[in-house]
Each structure stands twice: as structure tokens, then as C-alpha cells.
Amino acid sequence: MATLSTGSRNDARKHALLRDYQLKTAQHTRLLDGRKYPCCGCNRSVGKDFYMFEATSRATKAHSFMYAGEDCAQTIIQFSASTSTPLVDLPYFDPLTGASRTSRGSGTRPGGSVAKWAPLNRELFYAINLTFLAMKLKPGSTLSKVLETITTNPSQVRPTTAPALNTIIERNLDSTHGSLTDYVNDLRVRNPTMKQYPFTLIRGALKNLSTPPIDYL
């Protein structure tokens, strides 16, 4: 998994990031025990709450991940508002409790709570977050596109989103894991109080397809 090193934490560097990379907000979540990410490539940890961005070099088109602590990420999102591609903020997701809250940021919508979302989209949002957290996806995966589809129209349920997520999980399994739940259970070793995620609605959506696929949730 490639991780972008962004050097200095000053504002000029953040503006340079937005100039040199196409960023996409992929996650706004809590740091789990056993994980550590550098904030914007510096030597400091992101802290308790952080964002993950997908970064595509405008020059080389190479894909990377960038992690930023809450304050640093909000600054980047705020600066992006004056560019041609403002960043979309995301609701915060706590994998330990399954709770979400409204982002305090100034990015474009949707940064609000998922409480009023369509129930299937809300469950898909949780599952996508857990997939990013638990599985070693490569930068530039189509998972962020599925997330974008859900967050752009959170009240609209699309029949393609559940099978798309299921396919992404299947294609990224390794020889020791047979499902997303297997990966999430690995996280429970260091985070034993983590909420159980049965993915009932997603599984139901897959079963209701004309040709139900193998369930990899």
C-alpha cells in the first residue's frame, strides 16, 4: 500500500499538495489500537481521529494514500474550497461503536450524520469504512467510487452498490481470509470491544438479485 509523504506541515505545503495532487476524501474515522499513520507525512501520528485521502499525482497519475489528523485534514479541505476541485467532506465513523457524527469541517456536502440516510446506504457506508480499515486495498481502487455514489445521493438506493462492494471484497481477499468479517475479526484482537457488524441489509440485497452472488461480507 503506497503512502504519500507530504513533508512540511505548514500551510504552503498544503496548498502545494492541492496543486500537485488530485485528492479524494476516502475516510473519516477513528484510529484503532495496533495502527499508526503519519499525519501528512511528518513524524507525528494522526492522533485519535483522522482522514484518509486518495491522492493521484497530476504529473505522473500515480496513486497514493495520504493520512491526516483531524485538524490538518480540515485545513486541507478548507483550502480546497478555493480550487476547481473542492474536497467532499465525510461523516465521521467510529468502528468501535458503529456510531457516526456530523463532520465539523467546511468541505462540500455531505459532511453530515448518516442517521437520515437510506438504511441500506448507511450500512454500505459502514461496510466501506471497515473495508478500508481492515483490508489492504491498493490506492485507486473502485471502492472510493462506490463511496462517492452513496454519499452524493444518500437517500437514493442503487441496485448496483451492494454487488459492487461484494465484488471489490472478493477481488482483494488473500489466502487466509474468506470474507470482510474475517478481516474485521483480526482487528478485534487489539480492539475486543468492537461492535459486531452482521451486514443484514447488504446480505439481503445480494440475495434479492436475479442471480445472487457468493456473499463475501
Coordinates of C-alpha atoms in Angstrom, one line a residue:
M1 CA 0.0 0.0 0.0
A2 CA 1.6 3.3 -1.1
T3 CA 1.5 6.2 1.3
L4 CA 2.2 9.7 0.1
S5 CA 4.9 11.6 2.1
T6 CA 3.9 15.3 2.2
G7 CA 6.8 16.7 4.1
S8 CA 6.3 20.0 5.9
R9 CA 3.1 20.6 8.0
N10 CA 2.9 24.3 7.0
D11 CA 0.0 25.8 5.1
A12 CA 2.1 26.5 2.0
R13 CA 2.8 22.8 1.7
K14 CA -0.9 22.0 2.0
H15 CA -1.6 24.4 -0.9
A16 CA 1.2 22.7 -2.9
L17 CA -0.5 19.3 -2.2
L18 CA -3.7 20.5 -3.7
R19 CA -1.8 21.9 -6.7
D20 CA 0.3 18.8 -7.3
Y21 CA -2.3 16.0 -6.5
Q22 CA -5.9 15.3 -7.2
L23 CA -7.2 14.4 -3.7
K24 CA -10.4 12.5 -2.9
T25 CA -11.7 12.1 0.6
A26 CA -11.9 8.3 1.3
Q27 CA -12.4 8.1 5.0
H28 CA -13.1 10.0 8.2
T29 CA -12.7 7.7 11.2
R30 CA -11.0 6.7 14.4
L31 CA -7.6 5.3 14.9
L32 CA -7.7 1.7 16.2
D33 CA -5.3 0.1 18.6
G34 CA -2.4 -1.5 16.7
R35 CA -2.5 1.1 13.9
K36 CA -0.3 4.1 13.4
Y37 CA -0.3 6.6 10.5
P38 CA 1.9 9.6 9.8
C39 CA 0.0 12.9 9.6
C40 CA 0.7 14.4 6.2
G41 CA 4.0 12.5 6.0
C42 CA 5.5 14.2 9.1
N43 CA 6.8 12.3 12.1
R44 CA 3.7 12.8 14.2
S45 CA 0.9 10.3 14.4
V46 CA -2.5 11.3 13.1
G47 CA -4.0 11.1 16.6
K48 CA -7.3 9.6 17.7
D49 CA -9.4 10.9 14.7
F50 CA -8.1 11.1 11.1
Y51 CA -8.9 11.3 7.5
M52 CA -7.6 9.2 4.6
F53 CA -7.3 10.7 1.2
E54 CA -6.6 9.1 -2.1
A55 CA -4.0 11.1 -3.9
T56 CA -3.3 11.0 -7.7
S57 CA -0.3 12.8 -9.0
R58 CA -1.3 15.3 -11.6
A59 CA 2.1 14.8 -13.3
T60 CA 2.6 11.0 -13.3
K61 CA -1.0 9.8 -12.5
A62 CA 0.5 7.6 -9.8
H63 CA -1.9 6.7 -6.9
S64 CA -1.1 7.1 -3.2
F65 CA -2.8 7.3 0.2
M66 CA -2.4 10.3 2.4
Y67 CA -3.4 10.3 6.1
A68 CA -4.1 13.5 8.0
G69 CA -5.2 14.2 11.6
E70 CA -8.5 15.9 12.1
D71 CA -7.1 19.5 12.3
C72 CA -4.7 19.1 9.4
A73 CA -7.3 17.4 7.2
Q74 CA -9.9 20.1 7.9
T75 CA -7.3 22.7 6.8
I76 CA -6.7 20.9 3.6
I77 CA -10.5 20.6 3.0
Q78 CA -10.9 24.3 3.7
F79 CA -8.1 25.3 1.3
S80 CA -9.6 23.0 -1.4
A81 CA -12.8 25.2 -1.5
S82 CA -10.9 27.8 -3.5
T83 CA -9.7 25.3 -6.1
S84 CA -11.6 23.8 -9.1
T85 CA -12.0 20.5 -7.3
P86 CA -13.2 21.2 -3.7
L87 CA -13.0 18.2 -1.5
V88 CA -16.1 16.4 -0.3
D89 CA -16.2 16.1 3.5
L90 CA -17.5 12.8 5.0
P91 CA -19.3 12.0 8.2
Y92 CA -17.2 10.6 11.0
F93 CA -17.4 6.8 11.6
D94 CA -16.4 5.1 14.8
P95 CA -15.7 1.4 14.1
L96 CA -15.7 0.5 17.8
T97 CA -19.3 1.6 18.3
G98 CA -20.7 1.9 14.8
A99 CA -21.7 5.5 15.7
S100 CA -21.4 8.4 13.2
R101 CA -21.5 12.1 13.7
T102 CA -21.6 15.2 11.6
S103 CA -18.2 16.5 10.4
R104 CA -17.2 19.8 11.9
G105 CA -15.5 20.7 8.6
S106 CA -16.1 23.2 5.9
G107 CA -15.9 20.9 2.9
T108 CA -18.7 20.5 0.3
R109 CA -21.6 18.2 1.3
P110 CA -22.1 15.6 2.6
G111 CA -20.4 16.0 5.9
G112 CA -23.5 15.4 8.0
S113 CA -24.7 12.5 10.1
V114 CA -25.8 9.3 8.3
A115 CA -28.8 8.9 10.6
K116 CA -31.2 10.1 7.9
W117 CA -29.7 8.2 5.1
A118 CA -31.4 5.2 3.5
P119 CA -30.8 2.3 5.8
L120 CA -29.0 0.2 3.1
N121 CA -26.8 3.2 2.2
R122 CA -25.9 3.7 5.9
E123 CA -24.9 0.0 6.2
L124 CA -22.9 0.2 3.0
F125 CA -21.1 3.3 4.4
Y126 CA -20.1 1.3 7.5
A127 CA -19.0 -1.6 5.4
I128 CA -16.9 0.5 3.1
N129 CA -15.2 2.1 6.1
L130 CA -14.5 -1.3 7.5
T131 CA -13.1 -2.5 4.2
F132 CA -10.7 0.4 4.0
L133 CA -9.7 -0.2 7.7
A134 CA -9.3 -3.9 7.6
M135 CA -8.2 -4.9 4.1
K136 CA -5.0 -3.9 2.3
L137 CA -6.5 -2.2 -0.7
K138 CA -4.4 -0.5 -3.3
P139 CA -4.7 3.2 -4.0
G140 CA -7.0 4.0 -6.9
S141 CA -9.4 1.1 -6.1
T142 CA -13.0 1.5 -7.2
L143 CA -14.2 1.4 -3.6
S144 CA -13.9 5.2 -3.4
K145 CA -16.2 5.4 -6.4
V146 CA -18.8 3.3 -4.6
L147 CA -18.5 5.5 -1.6
E148 CA -18.9 8.6 -3.8
T149 CA -22.1 7.2 -5.3
I150 CA -23.6 6.7 -1.8
T151 CA -22.5 10.0 -0.3
T152 CA -23.7 12.0 -3.3
N153 CA -27.2 10.7 -3.0
P154 CA -27.6 9.2 0.4
S155 CA -31.3 8.8 0.2
Q156 CA -31.3 7.0 -3.1
V157 CA -30.6 3.3 -3.1
R158 CA -28.9 2.0 -6.2
P159 CA -29.2 -1.7 -7.0
T160 CA -25.5 -1.8 -8.1
T161 CA -23.8 -0.6 -5.0
A162 CA -24.2 -3.8 -2.8
P163 CA -22.9 -6.2 -5.5
A164 CA -20.1 -3.7 -6.4
L165 CA -18.9 -3.7 -2.8
N166 CA -19.1 -7.5 -2.7
T167 CA -17.1 -7.8 -5.8
I168 CA -14.4 -5.5 -4.5
I169 CA -14.1 -7.5 -1.3
E170 CA -13.9 -10.8 -3.3
R171 CA -11.1 -9.5 -5.6
N172 CA -9.0 -8.3 -2.6
L173 CA -9.2 -11.4 -0.4
D174 CA -6.0 -13.2 0.4
S175 CA -5.4 -16.9 1.1
T176 CA -6.2 -16.7 4.8
H177 CA -9.4 -14.6 4.7
G178 CA -12.7 -15.6 3.1
S179 CA -14.7 -12.6 3.9
L180 CA -14.7 -9.0 5.1
T181 CA -15.8 -10.3 8.5
D182 CA -12.7 -12.4 8.7
Y183 CA -10.6 -9.2 8.3
V184 CA -12.7 -7.3 10.9
N185 CA -12.2 -10.1 13.3
D186 CA -8.4 -9.6 13.0
L187 CA -8.9 -6.1 14.2
R188 CA -10.8 -7.4 17.3
V189 CA -7.6 -9.0 18.6
R190 CA -6.4 -5.5 19.6
N191 CA -9.9 -4.0 19.8
P192 CA -12.0 -6.6 21.6
T193 CA -14.9 -4.2 22.3
M194 CA -15.5 -3.5 18.6
K195 CA -19.2 -3.7 17.6
Q196 CA -20.4 -6.7 15.6
Y197 CA -21.4 -6.0 12.1
P198 CA -23.9 -8.5 10.6
F199 CA -24.4 -6.6 7.4
T200 CA -28.0 -7.8 7.3
L201 CA -29.3 -5.3 4.7
I202 CA -26.4 -5.8 2.4
R203 CA -26.7 -9.6 2.5
G204 CA -30.4 -9.2 1.9
A205 CA -29.8 -7.0 -1.2
L206 CA -27.4 -9.6 -2.6
K207 CA -29.9 -12.4 -2.1
N208 CA -32.6 -10.5 -3.9
L209 CA -30.6 -10.2 -7.1
S210 CA -31.8 -12.2 -10.0
T211 CA -28.5 -14.2 -9.8
P212 CA -27.4 -14.0 -6.2
P213 CA -23.5 -14.0 -5.9
I214 CA -21.5 -15.6 -3.2
D215 CA -21.6 -13.4 -0.2
Y216 CA -18.2 -12.1 0.8
L217 CA -19.3 -9.9 3.6

